[in-house]
Amino acid sequence: MSNRDLILLLEDMLESALKIKRYTTNLDYDSFLNDDKTIDAVVRNFEIIGEAANRIDPDFRAMYSEIKWNRIRGFRNRIVHDYFGIDYEIVWTIIENDLENLIGQIESVISNS
């Protein structure tokens, strides 16, 4: 994988994470649940993050093991294949607890690549 391709995938991940952050800023969980457009947009951007993570070379992922690549990829698979429906409480928990950290990690990887 070329460095250019890698950077593009990381930028896709970052752009989607920032969109999720923007879409959910000033929302609480109940507001999120009652906004179908935001749910659809957030889920779609999580799909993009997971798909991009899946395409990143495994050796590169190993160099940045602080990023939870397998969890990101697994979450994407759950969303795409809709195993027993999407649990929006999990989606919201990821937004609240993990998204900001992921944004910082991706920004750091991009600046070091």
C-alpha angles and dihedrals in degrees: 000000000000120000088241092056090047093051091049091053092048090048090051089053092048094046092051093047091050090049091053089050091049093047093051102039110122092012125118123206095267092049089049092051091051095051109078094180092055092046091051092047093047094047091048091052092049086054090053092049091051095045092050091047089051091055095051113105112263092229090056091047088053090055089057100040092153086079110082094232096164093050090049092050093044092050090052090053092051091051097045096045093037094219102201092335131300116290103221091192088065090047090052093046090054090050092049099040110025112022099079091049091049091051091053093047094050092046089052093049091049092050090050095047 
